[in-house]
């Protein structure tokens, strides 16, 4: 890239002042209401005779009976009818897609419902009423379709949807958490390309010193919900990690070296170094005040993981020392005569490595806090076990939704007080910025959870689910496509039509690849589960291995006993009971078995 063009592009994204808090949050809030409308449209477009590829909704008789346990997949032994829900794999992935069709036409419908309002909000001024008008229009359409569905859809189908809602809320992997992780990735990755076009308002770009904006939320929200889905948040700890996550043993066979080379941390660190080398080689534009001269998001993510592991080894809650470090850092920023704020904002970068990358290194304090805050919130609220009947599970989640909304109000009040100490600054990563990101994250979580709990039909999104399943690969693909677009196009002088066309093509390619890969994985796992139905009951021990697209291997052993006694665990552990009070327990991912002792041993794949 020529030096003059590079300087112009760097100046185009530098010195921005941000917008209001409402203007920064509204474009992200369009996704939950669009997801709500999408779920209703999927039902409307398939009426009458709303059916999935494999089975129809349950009958009135089947809906009135206690539902089969979590993961049931064989025909009912009493009546021989097909179960109301498909077989669920070991991660609950198929359960998220129940009732949602697949194929190119449906992908286009989903892309139109999600992308069009999002792009309209991103391309409109955050100070205008356009984002609010778009959200209100989508909400009105959602209310209209909701009212129509409640009028035309029979009681039998609504019972089936209520059953599905309770199953999804009970499942080890929460559908609404998958959607919000995919949605945050969608907003972040479309913004990194859109910011290079003049049609993207400067108020949405990353602020230079103080202020708030939509892009300021990107890394913070991703870290919050990355922590919210961590193994510690799910209550599974670190004991079930694969060998690639363990410390290298340095054995003679070289397994320690292979484990290190295959670990997520090594790969992410390698990506961080590769990104630095490639950008310097191509002369690509850089926003130096974002992380520094050599630092980037991948190195920050590795630092967050390392610090979180270290804090988890001390005998207190890991969030407590993180909060203490953040408060000490905030005091150092505001102490009279300290000069830390002035040094971060305008210090010399040529003196040392720390000075050259001060934003990235000091920002680790805020990033670690956000990661652990998301994990703590999710552990206490999202993954807290809930059992009982279908109605009791749904009611318990409505109580959690109310508590989450009250927490949002409290966080916004605390954020308002923190801005009196020091204005919000992403570059500093101060206390006000951390509270701003945490309040926005809780607001988004409450919005997605409200859609999950209150919509007539639990919504589903193949695009958001696919983006959630492959965060690193999709983020790398977004960076590669963004770089290719900037090298091939003169983004600074592109017309509005060319900019919108480029963004639409970018979204279709970027989202189409992970959706295609996820469709292939789901088809493979459905075939494996169908083959597993051929297993016959009886015998002392019957072992079956199924290898899915996630790299997980499950081994099932059956021993027929006179009585069945299984315990309920909400973390997808070794034994599961019927959460709705049924008589038999089923292992997730396998068909129904005769009354007996069912043990499932999982070797978990890497976190994604």
Coordinates of C-alpha atoms in Angstrom, one line a residue:
X1 CA 0.0 0.0 0.0
X2 CA 1.3 3.4 -0.9
X3 CA 2.5 5.6 1.9
X4 CA 0.1 8.5 1.0
X5 CA -3.0 6.2 0.8
X6 CA -2.0 4.5 4.1
X7 CA -1.6 7.9 5.8
X8 CA -5.0 9.0 4.6
X9 CA -6.7 5.8 5.8
X10 CA -5.1 6.1 9.2
X11 CA -6.2 9.7 9.5
X12 CA -9.7 8.7 8.5
X13 CA -10.1 6.5 11.6
X14 CA -8.1 8.6 14.0
X15 CA -9.2 11.4 16.3
X16 CA -12.8 10.3 16.7
X17 CA -14.9 11.5 19.6
X18 CA -17.7 8.9 19.7
X19 CA -21.3 9.4 20.4
X20 CA -23.9 9.1 23.2
X21 CA -24.4 6.0 25.3
X22 CA -27.8 5.4 23.6
X23 CA -26.3 5.9 20.2
X24 CA -23.6 3.4 20.9
X25 CA -26.0 0.7 22.2
X26 CA -29.0 0.9 19.8
X27 CA -27.3 -0.7 16.7
X28 CA -26.5 -3.8 18.8
X29 CA -30.1 -4.0 20.1
X30 CA -31.5 -4.5 16.6
X31 CA -30.2 -8.1 16.6
X32 CA -32.5 -9.5 19.4
X33 CA -35.6 -8.0 17.9
X34 CA -34.6 -9.1 14.4
X35 CA -34.1 -12.7 15.8
X36 CA -37.5 -12.5 17.4
X37 CA -39.1 -11.5 14.0
X38 CA -37.0 -14.2 12.3
X39 CA -38.4 -16.9 14.5
X40 CA -42.0 -15.8 13.8
X41 CA -41.4 -15.6 10.1
X42 CA -40.0 -19.1 9.9
X43 CA -43.2 -20.4 11.4
X44 CA -45.4 -18.2 9.2
X45 CA -43.7 -19.2 6.0
X46 CA -44.2 -22.9 6.8
X47 CA -47.8 -22.7 7.8
X48 CA -50.0 -24.8 7.3
X49 CA -48.5 -28.1 8.3
X50 CA -45.5 -26.7 10.2
X51 CA -43.0 -29.5 10.1
X52 CA -39.3 -30.1 10.3
X53 CA -37.4 -32.2 7.9
X54 CA -37.8 -35.2 10.1
X55 CA -40.9 -35.0 12.2
X56 CA -44.0 -32.9 13.1
X57 CA -44.9 -31.2 16.2
X58 CA -46.3 -33.3 19.1
X59 CA -49.9 -34.3 19.3
X60 CA -52.1 -33.2 22.1
X61 CA -51.8 -36.6 23.8
X62 CA -48.0 -36.6 23.5
X63 CA -47.8 -33.0 24.7
X64 CA -49.9 -33.7 27.8
X65 CA -47.5 -36.5 28.9
X66 CA -44.3 -35.8 30.7
X67 CA -41.7 -35.2 28.1
X68 CA -38.8 -37.6 27.4
X69 CA -35.6 -36.8 29.2
X70 CA -32.9 -34.6 27.8
X71 CA -31.5 -36.1 24.6
X72 CA -34.2 -38.6 24.0
X73 CA -34.2 -39.9 20.4
X74 CA -36.0 -43.1 19.9
X75 CA -39.7 -43.8 19.2
X76 CA -42.0 -43.9 22.2
X77 CA -42.3 -47.5 23.5
X78 CA -45.9 -46.8 24.5
X79 CA -47.4 -45.6 21.3
X80 CA -44.7 -46.0 18.6
X81 CA -45.0 -42.4 17.5
X82 CA -42.0 -40.2 16.5
X83 CA -40.8 -38.0 19.3
X84 CA -41.6 -34.3 19.2
X85 CA -37.9 -33.3 19.1
X86 CA -35.0 -34.6 17.1
X87 CA -32.0 -36.4 18.6
X88 CA -29.7 -34.1 20.4
X89 CA -26.0 -34.4 20.0
X90 CA -23.5 -34.1 22.8
X91 CA -23.4 -30.3 22.7
X92 CA -27.1 -29.6 22.3
X93 CA -26.5 -28.3 18.8
X94 CA -29.3 -30.0 17.0
X95 CA -31.7 -28.8 19.7
X96 CA -30.9 -25.2 18.8
X97 CA -31.9 -25.9 15.2
X98 CA -35.2 -27.7 15.9
X99 CA -37.8 -26.4 13.5
X100 CA -35.4 -24.2 11.6
X101 CA -35.1 -25.2 7.9
X102 CA -31.8 -25.3 6.1
X103 CA -30.8 -24.5 2.5
X104 CA -29.9 -21.6 0.3
X105 CA -33.5 -20.0 0.2
X106 CA -33.8 -20.0 3.9
X107 CA -30.2 -18.7 4.3
X108 CA -31.2 -15.7 2.1
X109 CA -34.3 -15.1 4.2
X110 CA -32.4 -15.2 7.4
X111 CA -29.6 -13.0 6.0
X112 CA -32.2 -10.4 4.8
X113 CA -33.9 -10.3 8.2
X114 CA -30.6 -9.9 10.1
X115 CA -28.3 -8.0 7.8
X116 CA -30.7 -5.3 6.3
X117 CA -31.7 -3.7 9.6
X118 CA -28.2 -4.0 11.0
X119 CA -26.6 -2.3 8.0
X120 CA -29.3 0.4 8.1
X121 CA -28.5 1.1 11.7
X122 CA -24.7 1.1 11.1
X123 CA -25.0 3.4 8.1
X124 CA -27.2 6.0 9.9
X125 CA -26.1 8.7 12.2
X126 CA -26.1 7.6 15.9
X127 CA -27.5 11.0 16.8
X128 CA -30.5 10.6 14.6
X129 CA -33.8 8.7 15.3
X130 CA -33.2 6.2 12.5
X131 CA -31.9 3.3 14.7
X132 CA -34.7 3.8 17.1
X133 CA -37.2 3.9 14.3
X134 CA -35.8 0.7 12.8
X135 CA -36.0 -1.1 16.1
X136 CA -39.6 0.1 16.7
X137 CA -40.6 -1.0 13.1
X138 CA -39.1 -4.5 13.7
X139 CA -40.7 -4.7 17.1
X140 CA -44.1 -3.8 15.6
X141 CA -43.7 -6.5 13.0
X142 CA -42.7 -8.9 15.7
X143 CA -45.8 -8.0 17.8
X144 CA -48.1 -8.4 14.8
X145 CA -46.7 -11.8 13.8
X146 CA -46.7 -12.9 17.4
X147 CA -50.4 -12.0 17.8
X148 CA -51.3 -13.7 14.5
X149 CA -49.5 -16.9 15.5
X150 CA -51.2 -17.0 18.8
X151 CA -54.5 -16.8 17.0
X152 CA -54.0 -19.3 14.2
X153 CA -51.6 -21.8 15.8
X154 CA -53.4 -24.6 17.7
X155 CA -52.9 -25.5 21.3
X156 CA -51.0 -28.6 20.3
X157 CA -48.2 -26.8 18.5
X158 CA -48.0 -24.1 21.2
X159 CA -47.5 -26.9 23.8
X160 CA -44.7 -28.3 21.7
X161 CA -43.0 -24.9 21.6
X162 CA -43.3 -24.6 25.3
X163 CA -41.8 -28.0 25.7
X164 CA -38.9 -27.0 23.4
X165 CA -38.4 -23.8 25.3
X166 CA -38.0 -25.7 28.6
X167 CA -35.6 -28.2 27.0
X168 CA -33.4 -25.4 25.6
X169 CA -33.3 -23.6 28.9
X170 CA -32.3 -26.8 30.6
X171 CA -29.7 -27.9 28.0
X172 CA -26.0 -27.6 29.0
X173 CA -25.4 -25.2 26.1
X174 CA -27.9 -22.3 26.2
X175 CA -29.3 -21.3 22.8
X176 CA -29.7 -17.6 23.7
X177 CA -26.0 -17.5 24.8
X178 CA -25.0 -18.9 21.5
X179 CA -27.0 -16.3 19.6
X180 CA -25.6 -13.4 21.6
X181 CA -22.0 -14.6 21.1
X182 CA -22.7 -14.9 17.4
X183 CA -24.4 -11.6 17.3
X184 CA -21.5 -9.8 19.0
X185 CA -19.2 -11.4 16.5
X186 CA -21.4 -10.2 13.6
X187 CA -21.6 -6.6 14.7
X188 CA -17.8 -6.5 15.5
X189 CA -16.7 -8.0 12.2
X190 CA -19.0 -6.0 9.9
X191 CA -17.9 -2.8 11.7
X192 CA -14.2 -3.4 11.1
X193 CA -14.8 -3.2 7.3
X194 CA -17.6 -0.6 7.4
X195 CA -15.5 1.9 9.3
X196 CA -13.2 2.3 6.3
X197 CA -16.1 3.7 4.2
X198 CA -17.5 7.2 4.4
X199 CA -21.0 5.9 4.7
X200 CA -20.1 4.6 8.2
X201 CA -20.7 7.5 10.7
X202 CA -17.6 8.6 12.5
X203 CA -19.6 8.5 15.7
X204 CA -19.5 4.7 15.6
X205 CA -15.7 4.5 15.2
X206 CA -13.3 3.8 18.0
X207 CA -12.7 6.9 20.2
X208 CA -9.3 8.4 20.4
X209 CA -9.2 9.5 24.0
X210 CA -12.5 9.8 25.9
X211 CA -16.0 9.0 24.9
X212 CA -18.1 5.9 23.9
X213 CA -19.0 4.4 20.6
X214 CA -20.3 1.2 19.1
X215 CA -16.8 -0.1 18.1
X216 CA -15.6 0.6 21.6
X217 CA -17.9 -2.2 22.7
X218 CA -16.3 -4.8 20.3
X219 CA -13.5 -6.4 22.2
X220 CA -15.2 -5.8 25.6
X221 CA -18.4 -7.5 24.8
X222 CA -16.6 -10.4 23.1
X223 CA -14.5 -10.9 26.2
X224 CA -17.6 -10.8 28.5
X225 CA -19.4 -13.5 26.6
X226 CA -16.3 -15.5 26.1
X227 CA -16.0 -15.6 29.8
X228 CA -19.7 -16.4 30.1
X229 CA -19.2 -19.5 28.1
X230 CA -16.0 -20.7 29.7
X231 CA -15.7 -24.0 31.4
X232 CA -15.4 -22.3 34.8
X233 CA -18.7 -20.5 34.2
X234 CA -20.4 -23.7 33.1
X235 CA -19.2 -25.4 36.3
X236 CA -17.1 -28.0 34.6
X237 CA -13.7 -26.7 35.8
X238 CA -10.5 -27.5 34.1
X239 CA -10.3 -31.2 34.8
X240 CA -12.0 -32.3 31.5
X241 CA -9.8 -30.4 29.1
X242 CA -8.2 -32.4 26.4
X243 CA -4.5 -33.2 26.5
X244 CA -3.7 -30.3 24.2
X245 CA -4.7 -28.0 27.0
X246 CA -2.5 -29.6 29.6
X247 CA 1.0 -28.5 30.3
X248 CA 3.6 -30.2 28.1
X249 CA 5.2 -33.2 29.8
X250 CA 8.3 -33.2 27.7
X251 CA 8.1 -37.0 27.3
X252 CA 10.4 -38.9 25.1
X253 CA 7.7 -39.6 22.5
X254 CA 7.2 -35.9 21.9
X255 CA 3.6 -35.8 23.1
X256 CA 4.3 -32.7 25.2
X257 CA 5.6 -30.8 22.1
X258 CA 2.6 -31.9 20.0
X259 CA 0.2 -30.8 22.8
X260 CA 1.9 -27.4 22.9
X261 CA 1.8 -26.9 19.2
X262 CA -1.9 -28.0 19.0
X263 CA -3.0 -25.9 21.9
X264 CA -5.4 -22.9 21.4
X265 CA -3.0 -20.6 23.2
X266 CA -0.1 -21.4 21.0
X267 CA -2.2 -21.0 17.9
X268 CA -3.6 -17.7 19.0
X269 CA -0.2 -16.4 20.0
X270 CA 1.1 -17.5 16.6
X271 CA -1.8 -15.6 14.9
X272 CA -0.9 -12.5 16.8
X273 CA 2.8 -12.6 15.7
X274 CA 1.7 -13.5 12.1
X275 CA -0.7 -10.6 12.0
X276 CA 2.1 -8.1 13.1
X277 CA 4.5 -9.5 10.4
X278 CA 1.9 -9.4 7.6
X279 CA 0.8 -5.9 8.4
X280 CA 4.3 -4.6 8.4
X281 CA 5.2 -6.4 5.2
X282 CA 2.1 -5.1 3.3
X283 CA 2.3 -1.6 4.8
X284 CA -1.3 -1.9 5.8
X285 CA -2.9 0.9 7.8
X286 CA -2.8 0.6 11.6
X287 CA -4.6 2.5 14.4
X288 CA -1.6 2.7 16.7
X289 CA -3.6 4.1 19.7
X290 CA -5.8 1.0 19.8
X291 CA -3.2 -1.5 21.1
X292 CA 0.2 0.0 20.3
X293 CA 2.9 -0.6 17.8
X294 CA 3.3 -4.4 18.1
X295 CA 0.3 -5.5 20.2
X296 CA -3.0 -6.8 18.9
X297 CA -6.2 -8.5 20.0
X298 CA -4.8 -12.0 19.8
X299 CA -2.0 -11.2 22.2
X300 CA -4.5 -9.6 24.5
X301 CA -6.6 -12.7 24.4
X302 CA -3.6 -14.9 25.3
X303 CA -2.8 -12.5 28.2
X304 CA -6.4 -12.7 29.5
X305 CA -6.3 -16.5 29.5
X306 CA -3.0 -16.6 31.3
X307 CA -4.0 -14.1 33.9
X308 CA -7.4 -15.9 34.5
X309 CA -5.6 -19.2 35.1
X310 CA -3.2 -17.5 37.6
X311 CA -6.1 -15.9 39.5
X312 CA -8.0 -19.1 39.6
X313 CA -5.2 -20.8 41.6
X314 CA -5.5 -18.4 44.5
X315 CA -7.9 -19.5 47.4
X316 CA -10.4 -16.7 46.8
X317 CA -12.9 -15.9 44.1
X318 CA -10.9 -14.8 41.0
X319 CA -13.0 -11.8 40.5
X320 CA -12.0 -10.2 43.8
X321 CA -8.3 -9.7 43.0
X322 CA -9.3 -8.5 39.5
X323 CA -11.6 -5.9 40.9
X324 CA -8.8 -4.8 43.3
X325 CA -6.3 -4.4 40.4
X326 CA -8.9 -2.4 38.5
X327 CA -9.5 0.0 41.4
X328 CA -5.8 0.4 42.0
X329 CA -5.3 1.1 38.3
X330 CA -8.1 3.7 38.4
X331 CA -6.5 5.4 41.4
X332 CA -3.2 5.6 39.5
X333 CA -5.0 7.2 36.5
X334 CA -6.5 10.0 38.6
X335 CA -4.0 10.7 41.3
X336 CA -2.7 14.3 41.1
X337 CA 0.7 14.6 39.7
X338 CA 0.9 10.9 38.8
X339 CA 1.0 11.5 35.1
X340 CA -0.2 8.0 34.0
X341 CA -3.1 9.3 32.0
X342 CA -0.9 11.9 30.3
X343 CA 1.7 9.2 29.6
X344 CA -0.8 6.9 28.0
X345 CA -2.4 9.6 25.9
X346 CA 0.7 11.4 24.7
X347 CA 3.9 9.7 25.8
X348 CA 6.9 8.8 23.7
X349 CA 6.7 5.4 22.1
X350 CA 10.4 5.0 21.2
X351 CA 11.8 4.6 24.7
X352 CA 10.9 0.9 25.3
X353 CA 8.6 -2.0 24.3
X354 CA 6.3 -1.1 27.2
X355 CA 6.0 2.5 26.0
X356 CA 5.4 1.4 22.4
X357 CA 2.5 -0.9 23.5
X358 CA 1.2 0.8 26.6
X359 CA -2.5 0.7 25.5
X360 CA -2.4 -3.1 25.0
X361 CA -0.4 -3.9 28.1
X362 CA -2.3 -1.7 30.5
X363 CA -5.6 -2.7 28.9
X364 CA -5.1 -6.2 30.2
X365 CA -6.3 -5.0 33.6
X366 CA -9.7 -4.1 32.1
X367 CA -9.9 -7.1 29.8
X368 CA -9.2 -9.6 32.6
X369 CA -11.9 -7.9 34.7
X370 CA -14.4 -8.1 31.9
X371 CA -13.6 -11.8 31.2
X372 CA -14.0 -12.8 34.8
X373 CA -17.1 -10.6 35.4
X374 CA -18.8 -12.3 32.5
X375 CA -17.8 -15.7 33.8
X376 CA -19.0 -14.9 37.3
X377 CA -22.3 -13.5 36.1
X378 CA -22.9 -16.6 33.9
X379 CA -21.9 -19.0 36.6
X380 CA -24.4 -17.4 39.1
X381 CA -27.2 -16.8 36.7
X382 CA -27.1 -18.6 33.4
X383 CA -25.6 -22.0 34.4
X384 CA -27.2 -22.3 37.8
X385 CA -29.1 -25.6 37.9
X386 CA -32.8 -25.5 37.5
X387 CA -35.0 -28.6 37.7
X388 CA -38.6 -29.6 38.1
X389 CA -41.5 -29.6 35.7
X390 CA -41.6 -27.8 32.4
X391 CA -43.6 -24.9 33.9
X392 CA -41.3 -24.6 36.9
X393 CA -38.2 -24.4 34.7
X394 CA -39.7 -21.7 32.5
X395 CA -40.9 -19.8 35.6
X396 CA -37.4 -20.0 37.2
X397 CA -35.9 -18.4 34.1
X398 CA -38.5 -15.6 34.1
X399 CA -37.3 -14.8 37.7
X400 CA -33.7 -14.8 36.5
X401 CA -34.7 -12.4 33.7
X402 CA -36.3 -10.1 36.2
X403 CA -33.2 -10.2 38.3
X404 CA -31.0 -9.5 35.3
X405 CA -33.0 -6.5 34.3
X406 CA -32.7 -5.1 37.9
X407 CA -28.9 -5.7 37.6
X408 CA -28.8 -3.8 34.4
X409 CA -30.4 -0.8 36.1
X410 CA -27.9 -1.0 38.9
X411 CA -25.0 -1.2 36.6
X412 CA -26.1 1.8 34.6
X413 CA -26.4 3.8 37.8
X414 CA -23.0 2.8 38.9
X415 CA -21.6 3.7 35.5
X416 CA -23.1 7.1 35.7
X417 CA -21.3 7.6 39.1
X418 CA -18.0 6.3 37.7
X419 CA -18.1 8.9 34.9
X420 CA -17.9 11.6 37.6
X421 CA -14.5 10.2 38.6
X422 CA -13.1 10.0 35.1
X423 CA -14.8 10.1 31.7
X424 CA -15.1 6.8 29.8
X425 CA -12.0 5.9 27.9
X426 CA -11.4 2.7 25.9
X427 CA -7.8 3.7 25.4
X428 CA -7.2 3.9 29.1
X429 CA -9.4 0.9 29.9
X430 CA -10.6 2.7 33.1
X431 CA -13.3 1.9 35.5
X432 CA -16.0 3.8 33.6
X433 CA -15.2 1.9 30.4
X434 CA -15.4 -1.5 32.2
X435 CA -18.8 -0.6 33.7
X436 CA -20.0 0.7 30.4
X437 CA -19.1 -2.5 28.6
X438 CA -20.6 -4.6 31.4
X439 CA -23.8 -2.7 31.5
X440 CA -24.2 -3.0 27.7
X441 CA -23.5 -6.7 27.9
X442 CA -26.1 -7.3 30.6
X443 CA -28.6 -5.3 28.6
X444 CA -28.0 -7.4 25.5
X445 CA -28.1 -10.6 27.6
X446 CA -31.5 -9.5 29.0
X447 CA -32.8 -8.7 25.5
X448 CA -31.8 -12.1 24.1
X449 CA -33.1 -14.0 27.2
X450 CA -36.4 -12.1 26.9
X451 CA -36.8 -13.3 23.3
X452 CA -36.0 -16.8 24.4
X453 CA -38.5 -16.9 27.3
X454 CA -41.4 -14.8 25.9
X455 CA -41.6 -15.4 22.2
X456 CA -44.4 -17.8 21.1
X457 CA -41.9 -20.0 19.3
X458 CA -38.3 -20.2 20.5
X459 CA -36.3 -18.5 17.7
X460 CA -33.4 -20.0 16.0
X461 CA -30.7 -18.7 13.7
X462 CA -28.3 -20.8 11.7
X463 CA -26.1 -17.8 10.9
X464 CA -25.6 -16.7 14.5
X465 CA -25.2 -20.3 15.7
X466 CA -22.5 -21.0 13.0
X467 CA -20.6 -17.8 14.0
X468 CA -20.7 -18.8 17.6
X469 CA -19.3 -22.3 16.9
X470 CA -16.2 -21.1 15.1
X471 CA -15.2 -17.7 16.6
X472 CA -11.5 -17.8 15.8
X473 CA -11.9 -19.0 12.2
X474 CA -14.6 -16.5 11.4
X475 CA -12.7 -13.7 13.0
X476 CA -9.6 -14.6 11.0
X477 CA -11.7 -14.8 7.8
X478 CA -13.2 -11.4 8.6
X479 CA -9.7 -9.9 8.9
X480 CA -8.6 -11.5 5.6
X481 CA -11.7 -10.2 3.7
X482 CA -11.3 -6.8 5.3
X483 CA -7.7 -6.6 4.2
X484 CA -8.5 -7.8 0.7
X485 CA -11.2 -5.2 0.4
X486 CA -9.0 -2.4 1.5
X487 CA -6.1 -3.4 -0.8
X488 CA -8.4 -3.8 -3.8
X489 CA -10.8 -0.9 -3.3
X490 CA -10.4 2.8 -2.7
X491 CA -12.7 2.8 0.3
X492 CA -12.2 6.5 1.1
X493 CA -13.8 7.6 -2.2
X494 CA -16.4 4.9 -2.6
X495 CA -20.0 5.9 -3.2
X496 CA -22.7 4.9 -0.8
X497 CA -24.1 2.3 -3.3
X498 CA -20.7 0.7 -3.8
X499 CA -20.1 0.7 0.0
X500 CA -23.4 -1.0 0.7
X501 CA -22.9 -3.5 -2.1
X502 CA -19.4 -4.4 -0.8
X503 CA -20.7 -4.8 2.7
X504 CA -23.5 -7.1 1.6
X505 CA -21.1 -9.2 -0.5
X506 CA -18.7 -9.3 2.4
X507 CA -21.4 -10.5 4.9
X508 CA -22.7 -13.2 2.5
X509 CA -19.3 -14.7 1.9
X510 CA -18.2 -14.3 5.5
X511 CA -21.3 -15.9 7.0
X512 CA -21.9 -18.3 4.1
X513 CA -18.7 -20.3 4.7
X514 CA -19.3 -21.1 8.5
X515 CA -22.9 -21.9 7.8
X516 CA -21.9 -24.3 5.0
X517 CA -19.4 -26.0 7.3
X518 CA -21.9 -26.2 10.2
X519 CA -24.5 -27.8 7.8
X520 CA -22.1 -30.5 6.8
X521 CA -21.2 -31.2 10.5
X522 CA -24.9 -31.4 11.4
X523 CA -25.6 -33.7 8.5
X524 CA -22.7 -36.0 9.6
X525 CA -23.8 -36.1 13.2
X526 CA -27.5 -36.8 12.3
X527 CA -26.3 -39.7 10.2
X528 CA -24.2 -41.0 13.1
X529 CA -27.1 -40.7 15.5
X530 CA -29.4 -42.5 13.0
X531 CA -26.9 -45.3 12.8
X532 CA -26.7 -45.5 16.6
X533 CA -30.4 -46.3 16.7
X534 CA -29.6 -49.8 15.5
X535 CA -28.1 -50.8 18.8
X536 CA -30.0 -53.5 20.5
X537 CA -30.8 -53.6 24.2
X538 CA -29.5 -56.4 26.4
X539 CA -26.2 -58.0 27.2
X540 CA -23.8 -57.2 30.0
X541 CA -21.9 -54.4 28.3
X542 CA -22.5 -52.7 24.9
X543 CA -20.0 -50.1 23.8
X544 CA -20.6 -47.7 20.9
X545 CA -18.3 -44.9 19.7
X546 CA -19.5 -41.9 17.7
X547 CA -17.1 -39.4 16.3
X548 CA -18.7 -36.0 15.6
X549 CA -17.6 -33.0 13.7
X550 CA -16.4 -31.3 16.9
X551 CA -13.7 -33.9 17.5
X552 CA -15.4 -35.3 20.6
X553 CA -15.6 -39.0 21.3
X554 CA -18.3 -40.4 23.6
X555 CA -18.3 -44.0 24.9
X556 CA -21.5 -45.5 26.2
X557 CA -21.7 -48.5 28.4
X558 CA -25.0 -50.1 29.4
X559 CA -25.6 -52.5 32.3
X560 CA -29.2 -53.5 32.8
X561 CA -30.2 -53.2 36.4
X562 CA -33.5 -53.9 38.2
X563 CA -33.8 -50.3 39.2
X564 CA -32.8 -47.0 37.8
X565 CA -31.4 -44.2 39.9
X566 CA -29.8 -41.3 38.0
X567 CA -29.0 -37.8 39.3
X568 CA -29.6 -34.5 37.5
X569 CA -26.6 -32.4 36.6
X570 CA -27.0 -29.3 34.5
X571 CA -23.5 -29.2 33.2
X572 CA -23.7 -32.2 30.8
X573 CA -21.9 -34.5 33.3
X574 CA -21.8 -38.2 33.3
X575 CA -25.3 -38.9 34.4
X576 CA -28.6 -37.1 33.6
X577 CA -32.1 -37.5 35.0
X578 CA -35.3 -36.5 33.4
X579 CA -35.6 -32.8 34.2
X580 CA -39.4 -32.9 33.8
X581 CA -40.0 -35.8 36.2
X582 CA -40.0 -38.7 33.8
X583 CA -39.2 -42.2 34.8
X584 CA -36.1 -43.0 32.8
X585 CA -32.9 -41.2 32.2
X586 CA -31.2 -40.8 28.9
X587 CA -27.6 -39.9 28.0
X588 CA -27.4 -36.9 25.7
X589 CA -26.7 -37.8 22.1
X590 CA -27.9 -41.4 22.3
X591 CA -31.3 -43.1 21.8
X592 CA -33.6 -44.1 24.6
X593 CA -32.5 -47.2 26.6
X594 CA -34.4 -49.6 28.7
X595 CA -34.5 -48.9 32.4
X596 CA -31.0 -49.4 33.6
X597 CA -27.8 -47.7 34.7
X598 CA -26.6 -45.4 32.0
X599 CA -23.1 -44.0 32.1
X600 CA -21.7 -41.6 29.5
X601 CA -18.0 -40.7 29.6
X602 CA -17.1 -37.6 27.6
X603 CA -13.7 -36.5 26.5
X604 CA -14.5 -32.9 25.7
X605 CA -13.2 -31.0 22.7
X606 CA -11.5 -27.6 22.8
X607 CA -13.6 -24.7 23.8
X608 CA -15.2 -22.8 21.0

